[in-house]
GROMACS .gro file of N, CA and C in nm:
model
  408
    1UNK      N    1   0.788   3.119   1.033
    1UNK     CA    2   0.648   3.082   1.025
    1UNK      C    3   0.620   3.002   0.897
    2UNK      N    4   0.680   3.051   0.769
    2UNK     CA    5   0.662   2.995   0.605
    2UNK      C    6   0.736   2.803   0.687
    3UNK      N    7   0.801   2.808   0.691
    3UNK     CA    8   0.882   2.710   0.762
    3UNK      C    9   0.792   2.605   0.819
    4UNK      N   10   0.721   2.669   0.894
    4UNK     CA   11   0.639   2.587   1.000
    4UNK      C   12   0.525   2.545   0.914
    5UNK      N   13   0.428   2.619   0.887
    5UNK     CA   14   0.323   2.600   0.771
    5UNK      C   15   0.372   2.452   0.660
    6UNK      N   16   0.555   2.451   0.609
    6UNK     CA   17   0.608   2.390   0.506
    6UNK      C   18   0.574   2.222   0.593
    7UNK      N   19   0.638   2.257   0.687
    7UNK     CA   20   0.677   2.138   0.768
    7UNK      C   21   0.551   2.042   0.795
    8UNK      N   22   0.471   2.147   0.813
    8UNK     CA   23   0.306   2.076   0.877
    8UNK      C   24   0.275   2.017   0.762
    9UNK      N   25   0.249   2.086   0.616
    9UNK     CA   26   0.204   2.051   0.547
    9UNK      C   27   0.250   1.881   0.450
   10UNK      N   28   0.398   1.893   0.498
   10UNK     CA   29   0.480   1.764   0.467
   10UNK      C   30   0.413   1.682   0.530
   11UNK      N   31   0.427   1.658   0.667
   11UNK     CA   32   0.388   1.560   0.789
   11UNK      C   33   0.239   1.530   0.762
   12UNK      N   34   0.187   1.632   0.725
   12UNK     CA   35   0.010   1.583   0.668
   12UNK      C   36  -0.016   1.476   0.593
   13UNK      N   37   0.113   1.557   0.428
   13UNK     CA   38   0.116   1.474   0.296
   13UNK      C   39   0.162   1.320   0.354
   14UNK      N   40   0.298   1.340   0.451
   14UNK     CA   41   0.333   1.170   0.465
   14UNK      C   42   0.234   1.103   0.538
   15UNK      N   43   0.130   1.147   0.614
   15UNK     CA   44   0.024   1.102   0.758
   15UNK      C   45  -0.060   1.035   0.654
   16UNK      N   46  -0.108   1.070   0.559
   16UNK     CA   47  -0.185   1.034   0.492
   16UNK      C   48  -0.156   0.939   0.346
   17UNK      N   49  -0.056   0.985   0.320
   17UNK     CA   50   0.043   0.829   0.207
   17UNK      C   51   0.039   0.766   0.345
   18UNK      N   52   0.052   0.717   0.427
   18UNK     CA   53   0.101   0.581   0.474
   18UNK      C   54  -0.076   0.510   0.488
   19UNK      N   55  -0.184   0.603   0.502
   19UNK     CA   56  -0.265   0.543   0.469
   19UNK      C   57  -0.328   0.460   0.338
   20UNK      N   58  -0.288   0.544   0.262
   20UNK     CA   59  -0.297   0.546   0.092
   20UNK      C   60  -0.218   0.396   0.104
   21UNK      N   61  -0.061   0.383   0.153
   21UNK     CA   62   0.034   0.314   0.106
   21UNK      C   63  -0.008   0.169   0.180
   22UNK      N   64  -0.112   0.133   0.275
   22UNK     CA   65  -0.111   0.016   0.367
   22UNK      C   66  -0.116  -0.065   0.230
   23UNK      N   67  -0.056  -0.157   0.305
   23UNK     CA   68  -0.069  -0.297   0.215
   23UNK      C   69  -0.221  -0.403   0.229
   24UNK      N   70  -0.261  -0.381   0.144
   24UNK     CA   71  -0.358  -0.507   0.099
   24UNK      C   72  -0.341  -0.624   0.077
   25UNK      N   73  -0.380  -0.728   0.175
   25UNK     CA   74  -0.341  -0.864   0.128
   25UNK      C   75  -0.350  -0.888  -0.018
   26UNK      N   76  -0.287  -1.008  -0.064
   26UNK     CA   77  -0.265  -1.035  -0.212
   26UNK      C   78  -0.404  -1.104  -0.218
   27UNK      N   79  -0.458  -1.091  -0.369
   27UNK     CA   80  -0.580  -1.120  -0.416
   27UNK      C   81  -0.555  -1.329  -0.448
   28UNK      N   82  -0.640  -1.383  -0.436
   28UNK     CA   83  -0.644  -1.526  -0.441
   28UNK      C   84  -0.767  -1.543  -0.468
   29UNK      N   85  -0.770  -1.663  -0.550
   29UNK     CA   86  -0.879  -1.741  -0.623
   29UNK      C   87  -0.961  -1.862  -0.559
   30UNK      N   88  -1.066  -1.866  -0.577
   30UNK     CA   89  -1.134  -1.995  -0.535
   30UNK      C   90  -1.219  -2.018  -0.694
   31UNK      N   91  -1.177  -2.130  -0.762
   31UNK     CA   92  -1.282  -2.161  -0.878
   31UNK      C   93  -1.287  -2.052  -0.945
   32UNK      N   94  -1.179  -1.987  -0.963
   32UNK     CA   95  -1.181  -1.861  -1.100
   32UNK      C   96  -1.202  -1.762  -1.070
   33UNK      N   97  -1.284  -1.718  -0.922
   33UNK     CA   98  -1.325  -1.616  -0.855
   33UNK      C   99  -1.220  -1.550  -0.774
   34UNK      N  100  -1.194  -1.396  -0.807
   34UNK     CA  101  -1.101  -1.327  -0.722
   34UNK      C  102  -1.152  -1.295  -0.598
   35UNK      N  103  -1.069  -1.299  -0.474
   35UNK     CA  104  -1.110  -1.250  -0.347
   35UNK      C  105  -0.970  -1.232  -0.257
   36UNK      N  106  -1.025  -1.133  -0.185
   36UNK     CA  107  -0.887  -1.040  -0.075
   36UNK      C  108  -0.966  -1.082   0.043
   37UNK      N  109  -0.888  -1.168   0.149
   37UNK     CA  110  -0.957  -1.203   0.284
   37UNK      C  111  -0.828  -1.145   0.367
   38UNK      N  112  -0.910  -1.042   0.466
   38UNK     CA  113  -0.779  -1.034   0.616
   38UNK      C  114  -0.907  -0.884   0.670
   39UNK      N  115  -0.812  -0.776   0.701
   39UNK     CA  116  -0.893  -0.719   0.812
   39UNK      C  117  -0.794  -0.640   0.926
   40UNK      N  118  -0.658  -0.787   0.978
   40UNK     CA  119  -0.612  -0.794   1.102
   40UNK      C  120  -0.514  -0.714   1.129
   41UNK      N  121  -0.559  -0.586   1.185
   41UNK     CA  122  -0.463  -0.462   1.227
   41UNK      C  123  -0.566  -0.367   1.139
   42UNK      N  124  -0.544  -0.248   1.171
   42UNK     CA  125  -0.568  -0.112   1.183
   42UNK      C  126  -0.578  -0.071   1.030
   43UNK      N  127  -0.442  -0.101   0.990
   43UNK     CA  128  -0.352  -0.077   0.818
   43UNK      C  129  -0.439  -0.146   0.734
   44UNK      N  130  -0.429  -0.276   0.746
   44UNK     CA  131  -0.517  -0.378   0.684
   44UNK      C  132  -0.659  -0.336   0.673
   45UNK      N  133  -0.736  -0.293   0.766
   45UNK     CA  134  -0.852  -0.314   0.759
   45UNK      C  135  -0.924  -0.148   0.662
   46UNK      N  136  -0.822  -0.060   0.703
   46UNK     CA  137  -0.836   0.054   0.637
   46UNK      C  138  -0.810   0.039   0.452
   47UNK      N  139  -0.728  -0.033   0.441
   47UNK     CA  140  -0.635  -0.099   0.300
   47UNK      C  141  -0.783  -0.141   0.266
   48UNK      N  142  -0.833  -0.251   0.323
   48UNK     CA  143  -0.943  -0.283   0.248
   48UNK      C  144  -1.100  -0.269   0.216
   49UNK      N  145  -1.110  -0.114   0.332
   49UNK     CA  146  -1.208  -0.109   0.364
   49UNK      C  147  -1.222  -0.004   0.184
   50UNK      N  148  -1.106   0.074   0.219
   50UNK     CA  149  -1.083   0.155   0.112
   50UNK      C  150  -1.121   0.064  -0.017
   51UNK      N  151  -1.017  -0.045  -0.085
   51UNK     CA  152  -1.066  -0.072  -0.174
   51UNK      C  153  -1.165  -0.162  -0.201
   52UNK      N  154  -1.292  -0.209  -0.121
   52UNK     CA  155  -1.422  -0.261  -0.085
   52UNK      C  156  -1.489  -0.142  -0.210
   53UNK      N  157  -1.444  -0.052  -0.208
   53UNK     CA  158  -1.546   0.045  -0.367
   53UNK      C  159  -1.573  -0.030  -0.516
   54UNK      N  160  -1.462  -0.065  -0.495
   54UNK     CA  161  -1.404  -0.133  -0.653
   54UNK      C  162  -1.440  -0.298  -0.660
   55UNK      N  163  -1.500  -0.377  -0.566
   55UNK     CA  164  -1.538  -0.468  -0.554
   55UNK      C  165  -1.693  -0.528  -0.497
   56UNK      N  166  -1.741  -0.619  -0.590
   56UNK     CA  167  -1.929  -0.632  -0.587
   56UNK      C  168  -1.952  -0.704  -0.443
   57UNK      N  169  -1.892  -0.730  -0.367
   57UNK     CA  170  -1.958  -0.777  -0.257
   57UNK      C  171  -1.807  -0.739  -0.137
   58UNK      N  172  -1.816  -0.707  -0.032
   58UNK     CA  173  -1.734  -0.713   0.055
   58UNK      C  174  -1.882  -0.810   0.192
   59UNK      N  175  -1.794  -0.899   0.256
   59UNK     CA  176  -1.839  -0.982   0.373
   59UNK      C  177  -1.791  -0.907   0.516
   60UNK      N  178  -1.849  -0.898   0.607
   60UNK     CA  179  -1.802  -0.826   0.701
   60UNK      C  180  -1.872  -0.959   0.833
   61UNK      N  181  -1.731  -0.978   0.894
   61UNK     CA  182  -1.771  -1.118   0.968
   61UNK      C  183  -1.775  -1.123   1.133
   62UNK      N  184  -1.863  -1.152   1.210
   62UNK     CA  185  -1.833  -1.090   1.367
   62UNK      C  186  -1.898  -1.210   1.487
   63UNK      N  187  -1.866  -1.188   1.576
   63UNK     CA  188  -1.961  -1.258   1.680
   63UNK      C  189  -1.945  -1.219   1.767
   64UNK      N  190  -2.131  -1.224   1.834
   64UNK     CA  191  -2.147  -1.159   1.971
   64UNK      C  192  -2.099  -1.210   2.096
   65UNK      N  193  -2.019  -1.140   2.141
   65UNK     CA  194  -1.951  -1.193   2.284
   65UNK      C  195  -1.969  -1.091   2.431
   66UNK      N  196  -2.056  -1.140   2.486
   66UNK     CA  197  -2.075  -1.056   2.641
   66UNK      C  198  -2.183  -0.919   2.564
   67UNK      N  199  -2.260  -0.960   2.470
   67UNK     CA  200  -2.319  -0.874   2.414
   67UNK      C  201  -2.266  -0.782   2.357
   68UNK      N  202  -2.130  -0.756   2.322
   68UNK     CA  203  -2.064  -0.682   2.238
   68UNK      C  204  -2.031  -0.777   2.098
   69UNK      N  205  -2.005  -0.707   1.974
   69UNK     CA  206  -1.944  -0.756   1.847
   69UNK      C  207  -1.828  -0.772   1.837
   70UNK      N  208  -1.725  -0.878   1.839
   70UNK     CA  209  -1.597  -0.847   1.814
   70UNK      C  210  -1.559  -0.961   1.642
   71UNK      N  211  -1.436  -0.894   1.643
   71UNK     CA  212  -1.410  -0.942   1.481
   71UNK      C  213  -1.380  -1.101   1.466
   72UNK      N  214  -1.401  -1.162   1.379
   72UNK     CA  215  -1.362  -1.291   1.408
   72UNK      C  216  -1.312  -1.318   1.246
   73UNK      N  217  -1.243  -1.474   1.270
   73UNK     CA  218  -1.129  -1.527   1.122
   73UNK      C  219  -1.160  -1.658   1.140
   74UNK      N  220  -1.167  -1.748   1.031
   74UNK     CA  221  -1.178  -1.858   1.046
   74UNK      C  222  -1.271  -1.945   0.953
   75UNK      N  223  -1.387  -1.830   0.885
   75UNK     CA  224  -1.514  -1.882   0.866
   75UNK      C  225  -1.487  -1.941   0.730
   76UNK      N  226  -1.568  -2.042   0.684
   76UNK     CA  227  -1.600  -2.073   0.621
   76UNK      C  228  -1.682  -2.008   0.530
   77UNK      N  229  -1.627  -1.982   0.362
   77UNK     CA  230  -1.721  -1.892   0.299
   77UNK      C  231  -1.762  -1.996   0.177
   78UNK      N  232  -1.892  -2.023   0.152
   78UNK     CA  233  -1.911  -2.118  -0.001
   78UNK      C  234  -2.013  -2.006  -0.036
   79UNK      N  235  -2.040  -1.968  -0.185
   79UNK     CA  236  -2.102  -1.950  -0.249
   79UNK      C  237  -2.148  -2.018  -0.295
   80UNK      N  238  -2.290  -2.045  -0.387
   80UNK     CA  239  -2.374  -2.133  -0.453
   80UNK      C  240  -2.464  -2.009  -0.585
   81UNK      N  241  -2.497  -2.057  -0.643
   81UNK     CA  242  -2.541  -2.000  -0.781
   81UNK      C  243  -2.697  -2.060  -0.790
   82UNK      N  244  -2.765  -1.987  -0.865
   82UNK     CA  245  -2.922  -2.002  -0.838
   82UNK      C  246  -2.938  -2.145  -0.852
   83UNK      N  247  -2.821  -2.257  -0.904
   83UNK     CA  248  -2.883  -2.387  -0.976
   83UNK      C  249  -2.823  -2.492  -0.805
   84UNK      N  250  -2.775  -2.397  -0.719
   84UNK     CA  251  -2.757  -2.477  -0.537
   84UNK      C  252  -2.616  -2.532  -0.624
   85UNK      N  253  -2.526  -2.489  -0.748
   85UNK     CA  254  -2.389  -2.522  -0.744
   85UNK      C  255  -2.303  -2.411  -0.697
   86UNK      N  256  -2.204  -2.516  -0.652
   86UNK     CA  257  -2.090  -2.479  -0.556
   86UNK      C  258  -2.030  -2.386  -0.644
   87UNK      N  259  -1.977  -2.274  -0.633
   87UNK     CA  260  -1.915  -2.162  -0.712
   87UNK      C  261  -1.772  -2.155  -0.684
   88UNK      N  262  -1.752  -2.143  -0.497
   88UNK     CA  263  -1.664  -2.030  -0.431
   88UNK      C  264  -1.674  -2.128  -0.281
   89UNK      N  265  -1.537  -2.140  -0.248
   89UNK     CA  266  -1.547  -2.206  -0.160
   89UNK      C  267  -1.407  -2.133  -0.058
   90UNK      N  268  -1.371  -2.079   0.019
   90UNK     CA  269  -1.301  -2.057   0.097
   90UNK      C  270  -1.251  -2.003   0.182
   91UNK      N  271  -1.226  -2.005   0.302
   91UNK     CA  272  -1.156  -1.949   0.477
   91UNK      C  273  -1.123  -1.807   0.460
   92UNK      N  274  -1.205  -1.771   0.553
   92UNK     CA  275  -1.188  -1.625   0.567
   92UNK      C  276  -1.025  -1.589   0.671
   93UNK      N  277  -0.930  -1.499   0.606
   93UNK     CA  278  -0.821  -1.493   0.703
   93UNK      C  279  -0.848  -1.398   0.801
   94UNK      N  280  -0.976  -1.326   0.849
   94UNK     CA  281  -0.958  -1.189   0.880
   94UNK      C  282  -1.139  -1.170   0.930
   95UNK      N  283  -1.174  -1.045   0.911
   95UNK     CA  284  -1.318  -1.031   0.966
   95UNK      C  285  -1.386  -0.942   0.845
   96UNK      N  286  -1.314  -0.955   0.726
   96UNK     CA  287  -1.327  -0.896   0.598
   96UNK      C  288  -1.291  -0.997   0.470
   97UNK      N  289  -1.373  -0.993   0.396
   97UNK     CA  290  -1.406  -1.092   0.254
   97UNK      C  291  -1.422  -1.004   0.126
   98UNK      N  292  -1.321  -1.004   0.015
   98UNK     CA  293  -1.407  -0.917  -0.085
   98UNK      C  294  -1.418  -0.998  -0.193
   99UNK      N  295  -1.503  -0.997  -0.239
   99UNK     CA  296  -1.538  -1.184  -0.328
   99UNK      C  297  -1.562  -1.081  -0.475
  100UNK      N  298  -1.522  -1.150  -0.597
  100UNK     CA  299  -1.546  -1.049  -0.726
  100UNK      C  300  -1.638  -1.131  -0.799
  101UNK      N  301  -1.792  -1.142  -0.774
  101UNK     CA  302  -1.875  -1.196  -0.836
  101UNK      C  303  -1.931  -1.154  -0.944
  102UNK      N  304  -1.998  -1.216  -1.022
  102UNK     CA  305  -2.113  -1.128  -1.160
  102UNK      C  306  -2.169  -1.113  -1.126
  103UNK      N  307  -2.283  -1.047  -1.148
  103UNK     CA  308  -2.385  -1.020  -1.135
  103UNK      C  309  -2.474  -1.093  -1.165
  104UNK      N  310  -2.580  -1.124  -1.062
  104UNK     CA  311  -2.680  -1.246  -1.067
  104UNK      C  312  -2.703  -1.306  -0.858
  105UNK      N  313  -2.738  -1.360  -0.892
  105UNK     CA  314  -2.823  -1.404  -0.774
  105UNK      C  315  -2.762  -1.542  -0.722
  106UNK      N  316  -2.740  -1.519  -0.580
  106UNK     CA  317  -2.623  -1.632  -0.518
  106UNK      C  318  -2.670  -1.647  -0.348
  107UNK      N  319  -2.610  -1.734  -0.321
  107UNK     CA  320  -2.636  -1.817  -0.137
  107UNK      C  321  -2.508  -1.815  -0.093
  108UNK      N  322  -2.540  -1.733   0.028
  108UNK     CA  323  -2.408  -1.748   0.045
  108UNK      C  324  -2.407  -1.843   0.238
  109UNK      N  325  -2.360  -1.923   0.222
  109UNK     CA  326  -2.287  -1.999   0.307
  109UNK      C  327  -2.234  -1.996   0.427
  110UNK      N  328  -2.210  -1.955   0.498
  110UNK     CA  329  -2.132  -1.925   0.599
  110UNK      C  330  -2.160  -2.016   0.735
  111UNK      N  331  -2.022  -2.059   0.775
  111UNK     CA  332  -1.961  -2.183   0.872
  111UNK      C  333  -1.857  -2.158   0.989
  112UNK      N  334  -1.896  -2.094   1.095
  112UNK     CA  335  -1.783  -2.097   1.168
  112UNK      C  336  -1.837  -2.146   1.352
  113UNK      N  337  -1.772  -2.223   1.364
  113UNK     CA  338  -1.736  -2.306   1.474
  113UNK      C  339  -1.852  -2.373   1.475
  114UNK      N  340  -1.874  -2.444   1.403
  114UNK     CA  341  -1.972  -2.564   1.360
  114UNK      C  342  -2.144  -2.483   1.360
  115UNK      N  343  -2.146  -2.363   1.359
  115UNK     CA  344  -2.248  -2.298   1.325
  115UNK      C  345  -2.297  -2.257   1.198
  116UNK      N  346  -2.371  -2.310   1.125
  116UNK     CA  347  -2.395  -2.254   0.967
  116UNK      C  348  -2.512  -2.131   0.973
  117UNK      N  349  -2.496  -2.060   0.865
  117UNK     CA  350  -2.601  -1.986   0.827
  117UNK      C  351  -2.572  -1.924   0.675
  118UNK      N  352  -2.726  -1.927   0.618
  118UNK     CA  353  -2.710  -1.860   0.498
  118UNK      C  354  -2.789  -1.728   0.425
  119UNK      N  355  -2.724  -1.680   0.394
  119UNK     CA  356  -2.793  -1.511   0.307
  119UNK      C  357  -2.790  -1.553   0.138
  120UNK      N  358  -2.939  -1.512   0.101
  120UNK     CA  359  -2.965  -1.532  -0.009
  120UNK      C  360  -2.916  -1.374  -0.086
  121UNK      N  361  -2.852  -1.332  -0.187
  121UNK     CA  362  -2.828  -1.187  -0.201
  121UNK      C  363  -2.816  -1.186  -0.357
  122UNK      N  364  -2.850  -1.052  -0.432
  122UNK     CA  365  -2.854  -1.010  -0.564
  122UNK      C  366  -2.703  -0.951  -0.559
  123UNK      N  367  -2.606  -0.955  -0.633
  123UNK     CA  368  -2.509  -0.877  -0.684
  123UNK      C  369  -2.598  -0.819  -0.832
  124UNK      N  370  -2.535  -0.656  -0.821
  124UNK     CA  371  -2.617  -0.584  -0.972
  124UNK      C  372  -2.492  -0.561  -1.003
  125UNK      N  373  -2.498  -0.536  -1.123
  125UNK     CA  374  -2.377  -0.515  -1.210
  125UNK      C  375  -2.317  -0.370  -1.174
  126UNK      N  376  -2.207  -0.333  -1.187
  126UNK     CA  377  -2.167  -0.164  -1.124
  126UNK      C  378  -2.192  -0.155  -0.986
  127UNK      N  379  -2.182  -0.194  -0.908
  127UNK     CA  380  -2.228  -0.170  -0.770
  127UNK      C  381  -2.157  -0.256  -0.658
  128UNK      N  382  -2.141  -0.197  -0.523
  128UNK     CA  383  -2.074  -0.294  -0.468
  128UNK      C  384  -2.159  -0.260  -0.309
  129UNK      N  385  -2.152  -0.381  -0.271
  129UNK     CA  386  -2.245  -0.412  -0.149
  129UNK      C  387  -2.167  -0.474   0.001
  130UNK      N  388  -2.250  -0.450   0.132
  130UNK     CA  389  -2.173  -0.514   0.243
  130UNK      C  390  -2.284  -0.600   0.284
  131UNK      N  391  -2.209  -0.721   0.318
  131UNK     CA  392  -2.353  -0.842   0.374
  131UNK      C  393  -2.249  -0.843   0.523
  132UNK      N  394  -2.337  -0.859   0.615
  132UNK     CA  395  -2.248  -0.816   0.762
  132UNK      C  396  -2.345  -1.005   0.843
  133UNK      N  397  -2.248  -1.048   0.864
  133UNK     CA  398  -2.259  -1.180   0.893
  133UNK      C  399  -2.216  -1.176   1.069
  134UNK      N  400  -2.317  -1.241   1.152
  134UNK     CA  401  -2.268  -1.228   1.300
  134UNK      C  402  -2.341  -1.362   1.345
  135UNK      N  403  -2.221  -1.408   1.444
  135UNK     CA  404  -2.311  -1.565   1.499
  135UNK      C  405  -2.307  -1.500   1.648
  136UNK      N  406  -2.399  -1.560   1.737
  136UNK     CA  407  -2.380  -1.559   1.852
  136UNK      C  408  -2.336  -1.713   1.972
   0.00000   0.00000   0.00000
């Protein structure tokens, strides 16, 4: 029985490192600005949903199809800064964006399949936020 209890408790510890352990796409720059774009698979999206804490804005990207939401990749992401300059410019790989902005007040952009739209949004300092972007 001690045995069995041992065994379970292993298979728990490893069930849960492989969540801990998913890989996070590698972090990349647009104009000085850090950002993690992907999403695609199960691992991934858990990887980054997780570390979305530690970062001031995560993008969450979708479109309505047959009246359901499904995930979409492709989009076009520009940021702009209160003065309408270009900050942050670049392709989402995935249906998840985590952009490492300052704090201050920004436009954000968004372009996919020749559809634009934009969200005006505050980043506060210490804090991290989800802007959930959907075209139909």
């Amino acid at each position: 029985m001690k045995k069995l209890i041992k065994w379970s408790i292993a298979a728990a510890c490893l069930l849960l490192g492989a969540v801990t352990w998913a890989q996070i796409p590698s972090t990349q720059h647009s104009n000085g600005i850090s950002y993690i774009s992907g999403g695609v698979g199960e691992e991934e999206t858990v990887a980054i949903l997780a570390e979305a804490k530690q970062w001031p804005l995560l993008l969450e990207l979708s479109q309505i199809e047959n009246g359901r939401g499904v995930w979409i990749f492709g989009v076009r992401i520009k940021i702009l800064n209160g003065k309408r300059q270009l900050l942050f410019d670049a392709q989402a790989d995935g249906p998840y964006m985590l952009i490492n902005l300052d704090a201050g007040k920004y436009v954000i952009d968004a372009s996919y399949q020749g559809v634009s739209q934009q969200r005006f949004i505050s980043v506060k300092a210490n804090s991290s936020q989800k802007i959930s972007l959907f075209w139909k």
